[in-house]
Amino acid sequence: MSCREFIRSFRRARGAHLLAGLLFLGAVGCGGGGSTSGGSQPPSPAPTEPAPTPSGPTAWIWDLPPGFPVPLVPAENPMSEEKFQLGRHLFYEKKLSVTEDTSCSTCHEQNRAFTDGRPRAIGATGEVHPRNAQGLANIAYAPTLTWNNPNETRLANQLLTPLFGEDPVELGLSGLEDLLFERLRAEALYQELFAAAFPDEVDPFTIENLAFAIEVFELALISGRSPYDRYIYGGDEDALSEGAKRGMDHFFSENLDCTHCHGGSNFASALNHEGNQSDSTPFENNGLYNIGGTGNYPADNQGLYEFTGRERDKGRMKPPSLRNICVTDPYMHDGSLTTLEEVIDHYERGGTRIDSGPLAGDGRDSPNKSDFITGFLLSRQGKVDVVEFLCSLTDDEFLANPRFSDPFASAAD
Amino acid sequence: MFSIRNFSVVFLTSLLAACGSSSSGPRNVEIDVSAILGGEPFACDRLFDGVGDTDATVDPIDLRLYVSEVELVREDGNAVPVDLTQDGEWQYQNVALLDFENGTGLCGQRGTPETNTTIRGTVPDGNYTAVRFVMGVPETLNHIDAATAPSPLNKTALWWNWNMGYKFIRFDMEVLDGDAISEFRVHIGSTMCEGDMAGEAICANPNRTQVDLVEWSGGRGSILMDLDSIFVGTDVQTNLPDTPPGCMSRPDDGDCGPIFERFGLPFMGSPASEQKVFFPN
């Protein structure tokens, strides 16, 4: 059966054998490559129950939504509750910036599914990033992490860029690692948290440990309890409105072809989990720009091309997961589309046309555009329904979960 | 910094190199590098004039670079690797970090008080007349996991994680232009790398500068890094729009053209050439 037929059939299966279904998706390549790659850490064994430890960190318990597979965890950084709590504090810690007023959460706000509502992110010293801050929900399942870098496959590595990068300055700590740890060591809270997370180390205040703790926090950000999930995995026929159900049919149709890039349980291009490590690095050009008909994107944002130098890679970006998409506006790698309606118009047309100015050109005619973006016909009602369906992917429980919230915010209860 | 013990070794080494007398076993070698800017010795916390094609006034922010694969060349043309002293700080395997900034003035932004301008190691006894080295981190070390890397590969100011490697040189300065202040940075490293972080990679642009200095006589201050030479053909007071300030090795940044050429590196279709930054002193 085709990919799409399979997805329709498991929609109706209402939760039965979904883990097997997801593994099948991986095998037929709907969710990405079926082969294991040698490029990353081997997966840790699936815990069937918490392993008892004589002393040291508390064993981790995944509280996974129905139908969700266990994420791949790097063998050198097993999950623990103590690492999670340290990572959570560091994620919201403003001392992790040169100005002491910016943290990871500044660009990754929980109630926006860990985005920031801006077209392009702005760093601690006011520099504007070329790209839009991506959401972190289900980042554990993503084979690649950033918009255009095929080498960024490991969370603990990727976070070093916002911490220490200078083009642009994000958190701005380049050259200031000693100062950073001076600040953290001075806090009794971090003396406690670092020691608890890394009990076997005489001095746990290292960049690697900081990175590992934040990685554990990010891996734990699992989102899968939206109305859509209740409908599909929970068997709740009323979880989706009639409009959302119609929108879902449109979304999964061959007419719209969304699922080629936004498919599977995470509405993304590929999925890593314990049963499958994808070796695909999916980056697609969706026809957003075509400057002067050359196939170029704006000079500071040419996508995958910046790493491969291949002409056909110009404009190729990672299709992100569409979960929580209703709250992660604005859209595209540079936030240039403001509403979901604009996004659908873009895909309906088969590319965006810019009439004048230095970026003028018709993305629909780009020589580098993905073959899957062919445009489609959709009624006005159809568009309303698709937006309603996309908003049914919003997981309110995740957006408000106290476990992922700012531990430094004044307590409301 | 400076120690009597090292001075006497350097002195002896210079004598040995000059006279060609022989002794048995490996001998110590120290290769000093000095840097000039605006025609004067590089230092933090002061201004320099006459920099670049417009004779601009600049205030240094940083000057650090990695050198590797250091070799001495015998009279007969045979090159012998210098076995770098593993000091747990400036030198690791076959790479050394030279650090000219001392954390004063603008160098306090992300610099350190410590400096290191000498490459230290041993070579088999012999008569050497030339020195060779590479400005850059060797391929075998350029993609290791930075977070756990030993010194000198653990300096976050020299990390270049998004490009899967290290900055081989970091030479930053503030440029004064009337009342306007801008920054000009020279960051060179390997670009267009594909692979995975903390693992293997293939970089389309290795960007390592090969330095071959014949008529090198050893001894103190024996290599000169002419920072002014980097800016022949460059106006440090301007920067192409939509590009990083100065040259940060972006393959499509025109500001890198003249600078890469001075380092002997290929860029934008121009082929590799001989470097023109390092000289025997």
XYZ file of C-alpha atoms in Angstrom:
694
model
C 0.000 0.000 0.000
C 1.202 3.552 -0.457
C 2.403 5.743 2.331
C -0.757 7.794 2.310
C -3.030 4.765 2.309
C -1.183 3.451 5.317
C -1.557 6.717 7.194
C -5.311 6.737 6.487
C -5.630 3.169 7.688
C -3.886 3.779 10.967
C -5.986 6.850 11.550
C -8.965 4.544 11.598
C -7.155 1.931 13.673
C -7.623 4.230 16.637
C -4.587 3.393 18.543
C -4.276 -0.284 17.865
C -0.726 -1.498 17.304
C 0.533 1.979 16.686
C 4.039 1.353 17.887
C 4.373 -1.357 15.293
C 2.795 1.008 12.830
C 5.366 3.670 13.491
C 8.151 1.159 13.074
C 6.590 0.126 9.770
C 6.518 3.766 8.726
C 10.196 3.920 9.359
C 10.829 0.758 7.386
C 8.929 1.864 4.258
C 10.618 5.220 4.381
C 7.524 7.305 5.087
C 9.227 8.650 8.145
C 12.696 8.589 6.687
C 15.463 6.129 5.904
C 15.079 2.644 7.180
C 18.748 1.881 7.618
C 20.771 2.682 10.660
C 23.555 5.133 10.174
C 26.947 4.935 11.745
C 27.105 8.620 12.304
C 25.620 8.991 15.781
C 25.757 7.405 19.189
C 24.217 3.928 19.505
C 20.805 3.956 21.199
C 20.534 3.011 24.832
C 18.483 -0.107 25.632
C 14.765 0.498 26.099
C 13.963 0.573 29.806
C 10.960 -1.614 30.480
C 10.936 -0.465 34.064
C 13.200 1.898 35.985
C 16.524 0.212 36.631
C 17.281 0.254 40.329
C 20.527 2.026 41.162
C 22.278 1.518 44.491
C 23.153 5.201 44.703
C 23.385 8.188 42.393
C 20.931 9.593 39.886
C 17.287 8.648 39.873
C 16.459 6.431 36.934
C 14.428 8.137 34.252
C 10.831 7.288 33.498
C 9.532 8.306 30.102
C 5.958 9.473 30.395
C 5.246 8.982 26.718
C 1.885 9.788 25.124
C 0.006 6.821 23.639
C 1.581 5.635 20.429
C 4.877 7.444 20.926
C 8.142 5.481 20.617
C 11.023 5.828 23.046
C 13.477 8.498 21.825
C 17.074 7.715 21.013
C 19.295 8.798 23.890
C 23.060 9.127 23.383
C 24.783 6.303 25.260
C 27.234 8.697 26.893
C 24.435 10.794 28.392
C 21.754 8.582 29.929
C 18.646 10.346 31.168
C 18.153 11.025 34.876
C 15.754 13.163 36.843
C 18.655 15.100 38.388
C 20.157 15.927 34.988
C 16.705 16.948 33.828
C 16.257 19.386 36.719
C 19.724 20.851 36.240
C 19.069 21.197 32.515
C 15.716 22.818 33.179
C 17.285 25.417 35.469
C 20.089 26.120 33.002
C 17.566 26.452 30.163
C 15.868 29.307 32.003
C 19.066 30.737 33.531
C 19.857 34.291 32.434
C 23.424 33.993 33.679
C 24.061 31.934 30.564
C 24.377 35.149 28.582
C 27.027 37.843 28.346
C 24.431 40.426 29.395
C 22.916 38.260 32.171
C 19.457 39.051 30.840
C 18.945 36.357 28.210
C 18.508 32.637 28.462
C 17.630 29.781 26.123
C 14.022 30.427 27.043
C 14.194 33.970 25.684
C 13.994 32.550 22.167
C 12.291 29.327 23.221
C 9.211 30.163 25.294
C 7.199 27.250 26.629
C 3.790 28.715 25.848
C 4.833 29.132 22.219
C 5.968 25.525 22.069
C 9.454 26.897 22.651
C 9.540 29.496 19.875
C 9.535 33.255 20.393
C 6.908 34.818 18.139
C 9.484 36.743 16.127
C 10.225 36.382 12.427
C 13.942 36.100 13.234
C 15.479 35.569 16.622
C 17.293 38.391 18.414
C 20.382 37.737 20.524
C 21.430 39.073 23.903
C 23.279 42.045 22.386
C 20.562 42.870 19.881
C 21.963 41.120 16.833
C 19.303 39.662 14.578
C 19.711 36.032 13.601
C 19.196 35.190 9.935
C 16.596 32.645 10.918
C 13.476 31.978 12.924
C 13.804 30.314 16.348
C 12.595 26.736 15.986
C 10.286 24.949 18.357
C 11.676 22.256 20.625
C 8.651 19.996 21.038
C 9.634 16.446 20.097
C 13.133 17.569 19.112
C 14.252 14.233 20.500
C 12.873 12.585 17.379
C 14.582 14.870 14.848
C 17.557 13.442 12.909
C 18.785 16.982 12.149
C 18.239 19.966 14.338
C 18.640 23.330 12.619
C 17.176 24.908 9.510
C 20.080 24.283 7.162
C 23.032 22.546 8.836
C 23.252 18.850 7.919
C 25.943 18.300 10.525
C 23.856 19.346 13.508
C 22.498 16.014 14.669
C 23.284 16.088 18.398
C 21.554 18.388 20.854
C 24.532 18.601 23.232
C 26.645 19.867 20.335
C 24.116 22.179 18.733
C 23.584 24.211 21.911
C 27.239 25.240 21.912
C 26.429 27.440 18.918
C 23.876 29.717 20.627
C 26.070 29.728 23.745
C 29.404 30.609 22.112
C 28.656 31.680 18.554
C 29.431 35.177 17.281
C 27.897 35.381 13.828
C 25.412 36.379 15.108
C 25.929 36.781 18.818
C 23.135 34.816 20.515
C 23.966 34.246 24.187
C 27.422 35.732 23.605
C 29.646 33.674 25.887
C 32.566 33.250 23.475
C 35.750 33.409 25.526
C 33.791 33.791 28.754
C 33.504 30.198 29.895
C 35.508 30.867 33.052
C 33.223 33.753 33.964
C 30.171 31.610 33.286
C 31.270 28.933 35.717
C 32.298 31.542 38.273
C 28.699 32.761 38.177
C 27.233 29.279 38.460
C 29.581 28.078 41.178
C 28.639 31.079 43.304
C 25.079 29.793 43.553
C 24.287 27.221 46.240
C 21.479 26.061 43.951
C 23.908 25.046 41.221
C 26.378 23.529 43.652
C 23.511 21.269 44.630
C 22.135 20.639 41.141
C 25.465 19.917 39.468
C 26.553 17.577 42.265
C 23.237 15.728 42.121
C 23.359 15.386 38.347
C 26.989 14.285 38.185
C 27.670 12.683 41.547
C 30.776 10.800 40.466
C 32.722 13.894 39.543
C 34.953 15.848 41.887
C 34.286 19.039 39.940
C 31.110 18.736 37.903
C 31.211 22.301 36.565
C 32.260 21.580 32.997
C 30.967 22.654 29.627
C 30.265 19.037 28.755
C 28.103 18.537 31.844
C 26.260 21.771 31.214
C 25.605 20.633 27.657
C 24.539 17.142 28.748
C 22.081 18.524 31.305
C 20.418 20.846 28.818
C 20.354 18.003 26.294
C 18.438 15.825 28.768
C 15.933 18.625 29.336
C 15.423 19.040 25.595
C 15.063 15.300 24.997
C 12.297 15.241 27.597
C 10.157 17.807 25.752
C 7.676 15.317 24.337
C 4.384 16.638 22.972
C 1.642 14.240 21.985
C -1.587 14.996 23.783
C -3.319 17.331 21.368
C -6.947 16.957 20.282
C -5.588 15.208 17.183
C -3.836 12.665 19.388
C -6.969 12.097 21.438
C -8.841 11.448 18.197
C -6.244 9.149 16.656
C -4.693 7.367 19.614
C -7.374 7.927 22.223
C -10.317 6.903 20.113
C -12.224 10.052 21.032
C -14.493 10.711 18.044
C -15.432 14.109 19.407
C -11.919 15.352 19.990
C -11.874 16.938 16.510
C -14.525 19.278 15.161
C -16.152 18.429 11.852
C -14.113 21.189 10.245
C -10.882 19.787 11.652
C -11.810 16.338 10.381
C -12.402 17.731 6.894
C -9.125 19.631 7.186
C -7.362 16.436 8.183
C -8.639 14.700 5.060
C -7.331 17.567 2.953
C -3.988 17.524 4.775
C -3.476 13.808 4.156
C -4.742 13.943 0.585
C -2.637 13.439 -2.503
C -4.039 16.737 -3.723
C -2.176 18.723 -1.059
C 0.732 16.290 -0.692
C 1.676 17.774 2.728
C 2.838 14.513 4.167
C 5.798 14.185 1.848
C 7.591 16.645 4.093
C 5.274 16.852 7.087
C 4.279 13.262 7.660
C 4.300 10.553 10.247
C 3.420 10.868 13.886
C 5.508 14.022 14.246
C 4.356 15.708 11.025
C 7.980 16.063 9.960
C 10.290 14.565 7.371
C 12.036 11.901 9.356
C 11.907 10.305 12.747
C 14.573 8.883 15.023
C 13.545 6.552 17.778
C 14.831 3.418 19.431
C 13.614 1.232 16.621
C 14.893 3.409 13.815
C 17.761 5.799 13.295
C 17.235 7.757 10.137
C 20.222 8.490 7.972
C 18.283 10.921 5.889
C 19.025 14.592 6.215
C 15.920 16.034 4.653
C 16.147 19.605 3.480
C 13.676 20.907 0.950
C 13.245 24.020 -1.163
C 9.591 25.024 -1.011
C 9.724 27.871 -3.517
C 9.713 30.756 -1.057
C 12.274 32.763 -3.052
C 13.732 32.783 -6.532
C 15.678 35.990 -6.828
C 15.658 37.212 -10.404
C 14.878 33.712 -11.578
C 18.345 32.489 -10.549
C 17.122 30.025 -7.943
C 18.864 32.092 -5.269
C 17.531 32.739 -1.827
C 18.652 35.884 0.054
C 22.440 35.985 0.389
C 22.640 35.287 4.116
C 20.135 32.461 3.977
C 20.792 30.068 1.117
C 20.038 26.987 3.186
C 21.831 23.684 2.754
C 23.945 25.237 -0.017
C 25.962 27.029 2.673
C 27.405 23.649 3.636
C 27.485 21.721 0.386
C 28.140 24.382 -2.216
C 25.836 22.513 -4.587
C 23.700 24.832 -6.683
C 20.641 22.619 -6.344
C 20.857 22.902 -2.540
C 20.066 26.602 -2.605
C 17.003 27.308 -0.509
C 16.824 23.840 0.984
C 15.648 24.028 4.581
C 14.551 21.464 7.154
C 10.770 21.001 7.155
C 9.951 21.324 10.855
C 7.346 19.341 12.753
C 3.889 20.863 12.461
C 2.883 19.922 15.987
C 1.774 23.045 17.886
C 2.106 24.981 14.632
C -0.845 27.174 15.606
C 1.243 28.837 18.339
C 4.625 28.956 16.623
C 3.956 31.789 14.194
C 5.434 33.422 12.186
C 6.417 30.776 9.678
C 9.215 29.675 7.367
C 12.951 29.792 8.047
C 12.893 33.590 8.143
C 9.446 34.116 9.578
C 8.369 35.819 6.362
C 4.901 34.238 6.318
C 2.865 35.526 9.228
C -0.269 33.362 9.326
C -1.208 29.794 8.540
C -3.542 31.146 5.867
C -0.552 32.743 4.134
C 1.311 29.462 4.369
C -1.525 27.571 2.716
C -1.781 30.236 0.017
C 1.938 29.802 -0.603
C 1.605 26.043 -1.096
C -1.643 26.348 -3.018
C 0.092 28.583 -5.526
C 3.172 26.378 -5.587
C 5.547 29.128 -4.504
C 5.621 32.763 -3.458
C 6.067 35.611 -5.910
C 7.747 38.823 -4.859
C 6.884 41.581 -7.301
C 9.491 44.209 -6.598
C 12.605 45.048 -4.658
C 15.930 43.260 -4.339
C 14.267 39.901 -3.639
C 11.895 40.027 -6.600
C 11.211 36.758 -8.344
C 8.664 33.959 -8.530
C 9.448 31.061 -6.220
C 7.019 28.913 -8.167
C 9.452 28.865 -11.082
C 12.595 28.216 -9.045
C 14.855 25.624 -10.662
C 15.717 24.395 -7.178
C 12.178 23.954 -5.925
C 11.168 20.533 -4.610
C 9.225 18.385 -7.077
C 6.573 17.884 -4.412
C 5.528 21.529 -4.465
C 3.241 21.559 -7.471
C 0.405 23.685 -6.136
C -3.159 22.554 -5.605
C -6.747 23.726 -5.708
C -8.514 24.280 -2.416
C -11.763 26.049 -1.658
C -12.021 28.853 0.848
C -13.804 26.507 3.214
C -11.113 23.937 2.621
C -8.484 26.399 3.743
C -10.423 27.244 6.879
C -10.731 23.523 7.593
C -7.026 22.853 7.083
C -6.135 25.660 9.493
C -8.599 24.229 11.985
C -6.952 20.825 11.618
C -3.461 22.283 12.060
C -4.622 24.012 15.225
C -5.892 20.687 16.517
C -2.221 19.736 16.789
C -1.841 22.154 19.700
C -0.986 20.298 22.900
C -2.199 22.611 25.673
C -0.995 20.214 28.320
C 2.544 20.474 26.944
C 2.408 24.265 26.706
C 1.477 24.546 30.371
C 3.233 21.510 31.867
C 4.854 22.695 35.115
C 7.694 20.211 34.610
C 8.919 22.161 31.587
C 8.217 25.582 33.059
C 10.474 28.308 34.362
C 11.616 27.313 37.843
C 12.627 30.919 38.548
C 9.209 32.414 37.787
C 7.298 33.471 40.906
C 5.090 30.595 41.973
C 1.436 30.999 41.042
C 0.303 28.222 43.321
C 56.515 33.601 30.365
C 60.243 34.087 30.158
C 62.548 31.740 32.095
C 66.269 31.606 32.454
C 66.289 27.910 31.767
C 64.564 28.376 28.434
C 66.744 31.319 27.528
C 69.892 29.309 27.937
C 68.445 26.498 25.881
C 67.476 28.911 23.139
C 70.876 30.518 23.234
C 72.562 27.145 23.010
C 70.230 26.055 20.235
C 71.019 29.196 18.248
C 74.713 28.556 18.650
C 74.292 24.984 17.576
C 72.209 25.958 14.568
C 74.667 28.634 13.576
C 77.831 26.647 14.059
C 76.497 23.302 12.948
C 78.270 21.513 15.775
C 76.827 18.153 16.669
C 75.829 16.444 19.894
C 73.981 13.182 20.419
C 70.220 12.604 20.872
C 67.256 14.906 20.361
C 67.677 18.518 21.225
C 65.297 21.191 22.346
C 64.081 23.759 19.917
C 62.160 26.933 20.533
C 60.665 28.867 17.675
C 59.586 32.346 18.619
C 57.004 34.233 16.638
C 56.647 37.982 16.783
C 53.866 40.010 15.233
C 53.856 43.541 13.882
C 50.957 45.807 13.149
C 51.172 49.300 11.727
C 54.874 48.601 11.568
C 55.150 48.157 15.354
C 55.093 45.177 17.734
C 51.563 43.936 18.297
C 50.076 44.753 21.686
C 46.694 45.179 23.259
C 45.468 48.401 24.839
C 46.954 50.795 22.301
C 46.201 52.217 18.886
C 48.030 51.433 15.667
C 48.085 53.604 12.553
C 48.619 52.835 8.932
C 46.578 49.646 8.751
C 45.207 48.522 5.411
C 44.926 50.383 2.142
C 43.441 53.466 3.811
C 46.042 53.648 6.596
C 43.356 53.227 9.205
C 43.774 53.497 12.975
C 42.878 50.342 14.858
C 42.658 49.042 18.438
C 43.280 45.268 18.755
C 40.672 42.982 20.309
C 42.238 39.560 19.775
C 45.097 37.755 18.070
C 45.320 34.002 18.470
C 46.222 31.303 15.968
C 46.857 27.595 15.819
C 50.005 26.263 14.164
C 50.613 22.632 13.427
C 52.802 20.159 11.571
C 55.910 22.114 12.476
C 59.012 20.817 10.730
C 62.619 21.826 10.444
C 64.362 21.261 7.155
C 67.905 20.115 6.828
C 70.415 21.484 4.390
C 69.871 18.428 2.220
C 66.177 19.263 1.953
C 64.868 16.569 4.297
C 62.125 17.777 6.608
C 61.973 16.537 10.175
C 58.894 16.967 12.359
C 59.297 18.933 15.547
C 58.025 16.830 18.398
C 55.973 19.367 20.319
C 56.327 19.419 24.101
C 53.038 18.225 25.558
C 52.560 20.917 28.176
C 48.864 20.408 28.858
C 48.218 24.042 28.073
C 49.460 25.464 24.769
C 50.432 22.369 22.868
C 48.590 19.111 22.225
C 49.761 16.399 19.863
C 51.102 18.304 16.851
C 49.178 21.558 17.326
C 50.166 24.672 19.245
C 48.194 27.774 20.121
C 49.934 31.117 19.786
C 48.255 33.770 21.887
C 49.411 37.349 21.386
C 46.623 39.071 23.291
C 47.073 39.632 27.031
C 43.545 40.515 28.036
C 44.194 44.225 28.489
C 42.276 47.008 26.807
C 39.779 45.730 24.273
C 41.440 42.338 24.491
C 39.638 42.005 27.813
C 36.416 41.286 25.912
C 37.153 37.600 25.600
C 40.901 37.305 25.997
C 43.133 35.916 28.712
C 46.048 37.423 30.655
C 48.328 34.580 29.542
C 50.257 34.820 26.307
C 52.255 32.302 24.315
C 54.386 33.192 21.332
C 56.862 30.316 21.284
C 56.609 26.878 19.765
C 58.541 24.377 21.911
C 59.631 20.879 21.093
C 62.500 18.578 20.191
C 64.137 17.524 16.967
C 66.890 15.056 16.208
C 70.233 16.672 16.274
C 71.259 18.203 12.968
C 71.840 21.288 10.924
C 68.565 22.961 9.981
C 68.173 25.832 7.607
C 64.452 26.159 7.090
C 61.215 25.828 9.034
C 57.783 24.754 7.831
C 54.420 24.800 9.501
C 50.718 24.997 8.839
C 48.476 27.696 10.226
C 45.510 25.635 11.267
C 44.286 22.744 13.371
C 45.128 19.462 11.668
C 42.276 17.546 10.070
C 42.616 14.757 12.647
C 41.790 17.195 15.456
C 39.597 19.767 13.752
C 36.336 17.893 14.261
C 36.779 16.456 17.739
C 34.194 17.089 20.425
C 35.060 20.630 21.493
C 33.328 20.332 24.858
C 35.775 17.660 25.997
C 38.825 18.747 24.011
C 42.090 19.154 25.922
C 43.856 22.496 26.066
C 44.555 24.378 23.795
C 41.493 23.136 21.919
C 39.147 24.038 24.768
C 39.037 27.811 24.255
C 35.464 28.710 23.395
C 36.639 31.904 21.702
C 38.301 29.744 19.062
C 35.461 27.315 18.599
C 33.588 27.252 15.328
C 31.074 24.528 16.072
C 28.546 25.479 13.420
C 31.290 24.911 10.873
C 32.366 21.706 12.562
C 35.781 22.873 13.617
C 37.997 25.609 14.975
C 38.955 29.109 13.975
C 42.538 28.650 12.807
C 43.193 32.326 13.370
C 41.224 34.894 15.243
C 42.464 38.420 14.582
C 39.895 41.023 15.618
C 40.243 44.771 15.914
C 38.212 47.876 16.364
C 38.602 50.275 13.464
C 38.342 53.995 13.965
C 37.015 56.100 11.127
C 36.526 59.654 12.307
C 33.855 59.311 14.959
C 32.665 55.967 13.638
C 33.810 52.709 15.153
C 33.474 49.393 13.430
C 34.921 45.972 13.921
C 37.056 44.060 11.489
C 37.588 40.381 12.122
C 39.757 37.821 10.412
C 38.534 34.327 11.237
C 39.837 31.568 9.016
C 38.794 27.947 9.279
C 37.610 25.040 7.172
C 34.254 25.600 5.509
C 31.722 23.526 3.579
C 32.203 20.593 5.865
C 29.869 17.605 5.777
C 29.984 14.823 8.287
C 28.887 14.696 11.856
C 29.943 16.760 14.820
C 32.618 15.125 16.936
C 33.456 12.706 14.150
C 34.583 12.429 10.592
C 34.034 15.149 8.078
C 35.052 16.211 4.626
C 35.586 19.909 4.105
C 35.482 21.312 0.617
C 37.596 24.274 1.766
C 40.303 23.116 4.220
C 41.742 26.673 4.358
C 45.003 25.708 5.977
C 47.925 28.022 5.208
C 51.199 26.285 4.398
C 54.254 28.238 5.506
C 57.726 27.441 4.196
C 60.479 29.684 5.450
C 63.863 29.131 3.963
C 66.873 31.044 5.235
C 65.549 30.654 8.699
C 68.285 30.914 11.228
C 66.522 29.926 14.403
C 66.954 31.714 17.673
C 64.800 34.299 19.379
C 62.189 36.181 17.389
C 62.900 34.018 14.431
C 59.524 34.161 12.718
C 57.732 37.360 11.921
C 53.995 37.521 11.446
C 53.363 40.656 9.422
C 49.784 41.595 10.229
C 49.938 44.559 7.857
C 50.591 42.172 5.014
C 47.207 40.565 5.665
C 45.504 43.802 4.667
C 47.288 44.531 1.391
C 44.339 45.093 -0.927
C 41.874 45.562 1.922
C 40.222 48.673 3.268
C 39.499 47.738 6.872
C 37.122 50.661 7.197
C 34.565 49.143 4.860
C 32.673 45.900 4.690
C 30.484 44.462 1.956
C 26.793 44.706 2.908
C 25.074 41.577 4.237
C 28.400 39.970 5.094
C 30.027 39.423 8.483
C 32.329 42.229 9.688
C 35.679 41.606 8.036
C 36.319 38.100 6.747
C 34.994 35.034 8.550
C 35.736 32.612 5.715
C 32.258 32.622 4.222
C 32.780 31.196 0.744
C 30.705 33.950 -0.857
C 32.070 36.939 1.122
C 34.052 39.164 -1.233
C 35.855 40.705 1.756
C 37.758 37.437 2.065
C 39.228 37.577 -1.440
C 42.308 39.742 -0.825
C 42.826 38.356 2.697
C 42.759 34.737 1.590
C 45.185 35.584 -1.171
C 47.677 36.983 1.343
C 47.411 33.713 3.279
C 47.974 31.814 0.060
C 44.522 30.237 0.203
C 42.237 29.582 -2.764
C 39.027 31.571 -2.757
C 36.117 32.067 -5.123
C 37.894 30.503 -8.055
C 41.278 32.120 -7.404
C 43.869 29.392 -6.936
C 46.158 28.814 -3.983
C 49.400 30.774 -3.983
C 52.338 31.353 -1.706
C 51.503 32.868 1.643
C 52.734 36.374 2.325
C 52.130 36.789 6.058
C 54.896 34.844 7.784
C 58.548 35.647 7.180
C 61.867 34.631 8.631
C 62.999 37.442 10.810
